[in-house]
Amino acid sequence: MFELKNKEGASYHFTLKAKNGQVILSSEVYNSKSAAENGIASVQKNASEDGRYERKTAKNGKFFFNLKAGNGQVIGSSQMYSSESGMENGINSVKENASGADTKEV
């Protein structure tokens, strides 16, 4: 499920949660609700394509990924994972959960 949140008045942010309620992808902050909704649509469109995932290692040695749109812009980032396999499981979870996920405004 996508959760769309109004932050600080006019800004919006969304998260994608797995069926167990764990956040698997977080967005940037958007200036409008419609821009955030477009971001959700972009996640749904791009989530199934493995080439859209940028796999990275942080300076602290933890793993994370960014999901990018066709134009190369980051549309969502993961949490930090202690292992590369955990990161890959996170990517698979986004692939499985994003396309048919409903959006709930919280």
Coordinates of N, CA, C and O in Angstrom, one line a residue:
M1 N 0.8 -1.2 0.0 CA 0.0 0.0 0.0 C 0.9 1.2 0.0 O 1.9 1.3 0.7
F2 N 0.5 2.2 -0.8 CA 1.1 3.5 -0.7 C 0.5 4.4 0.3 O -0.8 4.4 0.4
E3 N 1.2 5.0 1.2 CA 0.7 6.0 2.1 C 1.2 7.4 1.7 O 2.4 7.7 1.6
L4 N 0.2 8.2 1.4 CA 0.5 9.6 1.0 C 0.3 10.5 2.2 O -0.8 10.5 2.8
K5 N 1.3 11.3 2.5 CA 1.3 12.1 3.7 C 1.5 13.5 3.4 O 2.4 13.9 2.6
N6 N 0.7 14.4 4.0 CA 0.9 15.8 3.9 C 1.9 16.2 5.0 O 1.6 16.0 6.2
K7 N 3.0 16.8 4.6 CA 4.0 17.2 5.5 C 4.1 18.7 5.5 O 4.2 19.3 4.4
E8 N 4.1 19.3 6.7 CA 4.4 20.8 6.8 C 3.6 21.6 5.9 O 4.1 22.5 5.1
G9 N 2.3 21.4 5.9 CA 1.4 22.3 5.1 C 1.2 21.9 3.6 O 0.4 21.1 3.3
A10 N 2.1 22.4 2.8 CA 1.9 22.3 1.3 C 2.8 21.2 0.7 O 2.9 21.1 -0.5
S11 N 3.6 20.5 1.5 CA 4.5 19.4 0.9 C 3.9 18.0 1.2 O 3.2 17.8 2.2
Y12 N 4.2 17.2 0.3 CA 3.7 15.8 0.3 C 4.9 14.8 0.2 O 5.9 15.1 -0.5
H13 N 4.7 13.6 0.7 CA 5.7 12.6 0.7 C 4.9 11.2 0.7 O 3.8 11.2 1.2
F14 N 5.4 10.2 0.0 CA 4.8 8.9 0.1 C 5.7 7.8 0.5 O 6.9 7.9 0.3
T15 N 5.2 6.8 1.0 CA 5.9 5.5 1.3 C 5.2 4.4 0.7 O 3.9 4.4 0.5
L16 N 5.9 3.4 0.3 CA 5.3 2.1 -0.1 C 5.6 1.1 1.0 O 6.7 0.9 1.4
K17 N 4.5 0.5 1.4 CA 4.6 -0.5 2.5 C 4.3 -1.9 2.0 O 3.4 -2.1 1.2
A18 N 5.1 -2.9 2.5 CA 4.8 -4.3 2.2 C 3.6 -4.7 2.9 O 3.0 -4.0 3.8
K19 N 3.1 -5.9 2.6 CA 1.9 -6.5 3.3 C 2.0 -6.6 4.8 O 1.1 -6.5 5.5
N20 N 3.3 -6.7 5.3 CA 3.5 -6.8 6.7 C 3.6 -5.4 7.4 O 3.9 -5.3 8.6
G21 N 3.4 -4.3 6.6 CA 3.5 -3.0 7.1 C 4.8 -2.3 7.1 O 4.9 -1.2 7.5
Q22 N 5.8 -3.0 6.7 CA 7.2 -2.5 6.7 C 7.4 -1.5 5.5 O 6.9 -1.8 4.4
V23 N 8.0 -0.4 5.7 CA 8.2 0.6 4.6 C 9.4 0.0 3.8 O 10.4 -0.3 4.3
I24 N 9.1 -0.1 2.5 CA 10.1 -0.6 1.6 C 10.6 0.4 0.6 O 11.6 0.2 -0.1
L25 N 9.9 1.6 0.5 CA 10.4 2.6 -0.4 C 9.8 3.9 0.1 O 8.6 4.0 0.5
S26 N 10.6 5.0 0.1 CA 10.2 6.3 0.5 C 10.5 7.3 -0.7 O 11.5 7.2 -1.3
S27 N 9.6 8.3 -0.8 CA 9.8 9.3 -1.9 C 10.5 10.5 -1.3 O 10.8 10.7 -0.1
E28 N 10.9 11.4 -2.3 CA 11.3 12.7 -2.0 C 10.1 13.5 -1.5 O 9.0 13.0 -1.5
V29 N 10.3 14.8 -1.1 CA 9.2 15.7 -0.7 C 8.8 16.4 -2.0 O 9.6 16.9 -2.7
Y30 N 7.5 16.4 -2.2 CA 6.9 17.1 -3.4 C 6.2 18.3 -2.9 O 5.7 18.4 -1.8
N31 N 6.1 19.3 -3.8 CA 5.4 20.6 -3.5 C 3.9 20.6 -3.6 O 3.3 21.5 -3.2
S32 N 3.4 19.5 -4.2 CA 1.9 19.4 -4.3 C 1.4 18.0 -4.2 O 2.2 17.1 -4.5
K33 N 0.2 17.8 -3.9 CA -0.4 16.5 -3.8 C -0.4 15.8 -5.2 O -0.1 14.6 -5.3
S34 N -0.7 16.6 -6.3 CA -0.7 16.0 -7.6 C 0.7 15.5 -8.0 O 0.8 14.5 -8.7
A35 N 1.7 16.3 -7.7 CA 3.1 15.8 -8.0 C 3.4 14.5 -7.3 O 4.1 13.6 -7.8
A36 N 3.0 14.4 -6.0 CA 3.2 13.2 -5.3 C 2.5 12.0 -5.9 O 3.0 10.9 -6.0
E37 N 1.3 12.3 -6.3 CA 0.5 11.2 -7.0 C 1.1 10.8 -8.3 O 1.1 9.6 -8.6
N38 N 1.7 11.7 -9.0 CA 2.4 11.4 -10.2 C 3.7 10.5 -9.9 O 4.0 9.6 -10.6
G39 N 4.3 10.8 -8.7 CA 5.4 10.0 -8.3 C 5.0 8.6 -8.0 O 5.7 7.6 -8.4
I40 N 3.8 8.4 -7.4 CA 3.3 7.1 -7.1 C 3.1 6.4 -8.4 O 3.4 5.2 -8.6
A41 N 2.5 7.0 -9.4 CA 2.2 6.4 -10.7 C 3.5 6.0 -11.4 O 3.6 5.0 -12.0
S42 N 4.5 6.8 -11.2 CA 5.8 6.5 -11.8 C 6.5 5.3 -11.1 O 7.1 4.4 -11.8
V43 N 6.3 5.2 -9.8 CA 6.8 4.0 -9.1 C 6.1 2.7 -9.7 O 6.7 1.7 -10.0
Q44 N 4.7 2.8 -9.8 CA 4.0 1.7 -10.3 C 4.4 1.3 -11.7 O 4.5 0.2 -12.0
K45 N 4.7 2.3 -12.5 CA 5.1 2.1 -13.9 C 6.5 1.4 -14.0 O 6.8 0.6 -14.8
N46 N 7.4 1.9 -13.2 CA 8.8 1.5 -13.3 C 9.3 0.3 -12.4 O 10.4 -0.2 -12.6
A47 N 8.5 0.0 -11.4 CA 8.9 -1.0 -10.4 C 9.2 -2.4 -10.9 O 10.1 -3.0 -10.4
S48 N 8.6 -2.8 -12.0 CA 8.8 -4.1 -12.5 C 10.1 -4.2 -13.4 O 10.5 -5.4 -13.6
E49 N 10.7 -3.1 -13.7 CA 11.9 -3.2 -14.6 C 13.2 -3.2 -13.7 O 13.5 -2.2 -13.1
D50 N 13.9 -4.3 -13.8 CA 15.1 -4.4 -12.9 C 16.2 -3.3 -13.2 O 16.9 -2.9 -12.3
G51 N 16.2 -2.9 -14.5 CA 17.2 -1.9 -14.8 C 17.0 -0.5 -14.2 O 17.8 0.4 -14.3
R52 N 15.8 -0.3 -13.6 CA 15.5 1.0 -13.0 C 16.0 1.1 -11.6 O 15.9 2.1 -11.0
Y53 N 16.5 0.0 -11.1 CA 17.0 0.0 -9.7 C 18.5 0.2 -9.7 O 19.3 -0.4 -10.3
E54 N 18.9 1.2 -8.9 CA 20.3 1.6 -8.7 C 20.7 1.0 -7.3 O 20.2 1.5 -6.3
R55 N 21.6 0.0 -7.4 CA 22.0 -0.6 -6.1 C 23.3 0.1 -5.6 O 24.2 0.3 -6.4
K56 N 23.3 0.5 -4.3 CA 24.4 1.3 -3.8 C 24.8 0.8 -2.5 O 24.1 0.1 -1.8
T57 N 26.0 1.1 -2.1 CA 26.6 0.9 -0.8 C 26.9 2.2 -0.1 O 27.6 3.0 -0.7
A58 N 26.4 2.4 1.1 CA 26.7 3.6 1.8 C 28.1 3.6 2.4 O 28.7 2.6 2.5
K59 N 28.6 4.8 2.9 CA 29.9 4.9 3.4 C 30.1 4.0 4.7 O 31.2 3.5 5.0
N60 N 28.9 3.7 5.4 CA 29.0 2.8 6.5 C 28.9 1.3 6.2 O 28.9 0.5 7.1
G61 N 28.9 1.0 4.9 CA 29.0 -0.4 4.5 C 27.6 -1.0 4.3 O 27.5 -2.2 3.9
K62 N 26.5 -0.3 4.6 CA 25.2 -0.8 4.5 C 24.7 -0.6 3.0 O 25.3 0.2 2.3
F63 N 23.7 -1.4 2.6 CA 23.2 -1.4 1.3 C 21.9 -0.7 1.2 O 21.1 -0.8 2.1
F64 N 21.6 -0.1 0.0 CA 20.3 0.5 -0.2 C 20.2 0.6 -1.7 O 21.1 0.4 -2.5
F65 N 19.0 1.0 -2.2 CA 18.7 1.1 -3.6 C 17.8 2.3 -3.8 O 17.1 2.8 -3.0
N66 N 17.9 2.9 -5.0 CA 17.1 3.9 -5.5 C 16.3 3.3 -6.7 O 16.9 2.6 -7.5
L67 N 15.0 3.7 -6.8 CA 14.3 3.4 -8.0 C 14.2 4.6 -8.9 O 13.9 5.7 -8.4
K68 N 14.6 4.5 -10.1 CA 14.7 5.6 -11.0 C 13.6 5.5 -12.1 O 13.3 4.4 -12.6
A69 N 13.2 6.7 -12.6 CA 12.2 6.8 -13.7 C 13.1 6.6 -15.0 O 14.3 6.6 -15.0
G70 N 12.4 6.5 -16.1 CA 13.0 6.4 -17.4 C 14.0 7.5 -17.7 O 14.9 7.3 -18.4
N71 N 13.7 8.7 -17.1 CA 14.6 9.9 -17.4 C 15.8 9.9 -16.4 O 16.6 10.9 -16.4
G72 N 15.9 8.9 -15.6 CA 17.0 8.8 -14.6 C 16.8 9.5 -13.3 O 17.7 9.4 -12.4
Q73 N 15.7 10.1 -13.1 CA 15.4 10.8 -11.8 C 15.0 9.8 -10.8 O 14.2 8.8 -11.0
V74 N 15.5 9.9 -9.6 CA 15.2 9.0 -8.5 C 13.7 9.3 -8.0 O 13.4 10.5 -7.8
I75 N 12.9 8.3 -8.0 CA 11.5 8.4 -7.5 C 11.2 7.8 -6.2 O 10.2 8.0 -5.6
G76 N 12.2 7.0 -5.7 CA 12.1 6.4 -4.4 C 13.4 5.8 -3.9 O 14.2 5.4 -4.8
S77 N 13.6 5.8 -2.6 CA 14.8 5.2 -2.0 C 14.4 4.2 -0.9 O 13.4 4.4 -0.3
S78 N 15.2 3.2 -0.8 CA 14.9 2.2 0.3 C 15.5 2.6 1.6 O 16.3 3.6 1.7
Q79 N 15.2 1.8 2.6 CA 15.9 1.9 3.9 C 17.3 1.3 3.7 O 17.7 0.8 2.6
M80 N 18.1 1.3 4.8 CA 19.5 0.7 4.7 C 19.3 -0.8 5.1 O 18.6 -1.1 6.0
Y81 N 20.1 -1.6 4.5 CA 20.1 -3.0 4.7 C 21.5 -3.4 5.2 O 22.5 -2.9 4.6
S82 N 21.6 -4.4 6.1 CA 22.9 -4.8 6.5 C 23.6 -5.8 5.6 O 24.8 -6.0 5.6
S83 N 22.8 -6.4 4.6 CA 23.4 -7.3 3.7 C 22.9 -7.0 2.3 O 21.8 -6.4 2.1
E84 N 23.7 -7.5 1.3 CA 23.3 -7.3 -0.1 C 22.0 -8.1 -0.4 O 21.1 -7.7 -1.1
S85 N 21.9 -9.3 0.2 CA 20.7 -10.1 0.0 C 19.5 -9.5 0.6 O 18.4 -9.6 0.0
G86 N 19.6 -8.8 1.7 CA 18.5 -8.0 2.2 C 18.0 -7.0 1.3 O 16.8 -6.8 1.1
M87 N 19.0 -6.3 0.7 CA 18.6 -5.2 -0.3 C 17.9 -5.9 -1.5 O 16.9 -5.3 -2.0
E88 N 18.4 -7.0 -2.0 CA 17.7 -7.6 -3.1 C 16.3 -8.1 -2.8 O 15.4 -8.0 -3.6
N89 N 16.1 -8.5 -1.5 CA 14.8 -8.9 -1.1 C 13.9 -7.7 -1.1 O 12.7 -7.7 -1.4
G90 N 14.4 -6.5 -0.7 CA 13.7 -5.3 -0.7 C 13.3 -4.9 -2.1 O 12.1 -4.5 -2.3
I91 N 14.2 -5.0 -3.1 CA 13.9 -4.8 -4.5 C 12.7 -5.7 -4.9 O 11.8 -5.2 -5.6
N92 N 12.8 -7.0 -4.6 CA 11.8 -7.9 -5.0 C 10.5 -7.6 -4.4 O 9.4 -7.7 -5.0
S93 N 10.5 -7.1 -3.2 CA 9.3 -6.7 -2.5 C 8.6 -5.5 -3.2 O 7.4 -5.4 -3.4
V94 N 9.4 -4.5 -3.6 CA 8.9 -3.4 -4.4 C 8.3 -3.9 -5.7 O 7.1 -3.5 -6.0
K95 N 9.0 -4.8 -6.4 CA 8.5 -5.3 -7.6 C 7.1 -6.0 -7.4 O 6.2 -5.9 -8.2
E96 N 7.0 -6.7 -6.3 CA 5.7 -7.5 -6.0 C 4.6 -6.6 -5.6 O 3.4 -6.9 -5.8
N97 N 4.9 -5.5 -4.8 CA 3.9 -4.8 -4.1 C 3.4 -3.5 -4.8 O 2.3 -3.0 -4.6
A98 N 4.3 -2.9 -5.7 CA 4.0 -1.6 -6.2 C 2.9 -1.5 -7.2 O 2.0 -0.6 -7.1
S99 N 2.9 -2.4 -8.2 CA 2.0 -2.2 -9.3 C 0.5 -2.2 -9.0 O -0.3 -1.4 -9.5
G100 N 0.1 -3.1 -8.1 CA -1.3 -3.1 -7.7 C -1.7 -2.5 -6.4 O -2.8 -2.6 -5.9
A101 N -0.8 -1.7 -5.9 CA -1.0 -1.1 -4.5 C -2.0 0.0 -4.6 O -2.0 0.8 -5.5
D102 N -2.9 0.0 -3.6 CA -3.8 1.1 -3.4 C -3.0 2.3 -2.7 O -2.0 2.1 -2.1
T103 N -3.6 3.5 -2.8 CA -3.1 4.6 -2.1 C -4.0 5.1 -1.0 O -5.2 5.2 -1.3
K104 N -3.4 5.3 0.2 CA -4.2 5.8 1.3 C -3.6 7.1 1.8 O -2.4 7.2 2.0
E105 N -4.4 8.1 1.9 CA -3.9 9.4 2.4 C -4.0 9.3 3.9 O -5.0 9.0 4.5
V106 N -2.9 9.6 4.6 CA -2.8 9.6 6.1 C -2.4 11.0 6.6 O -1.9 11.8 5.9

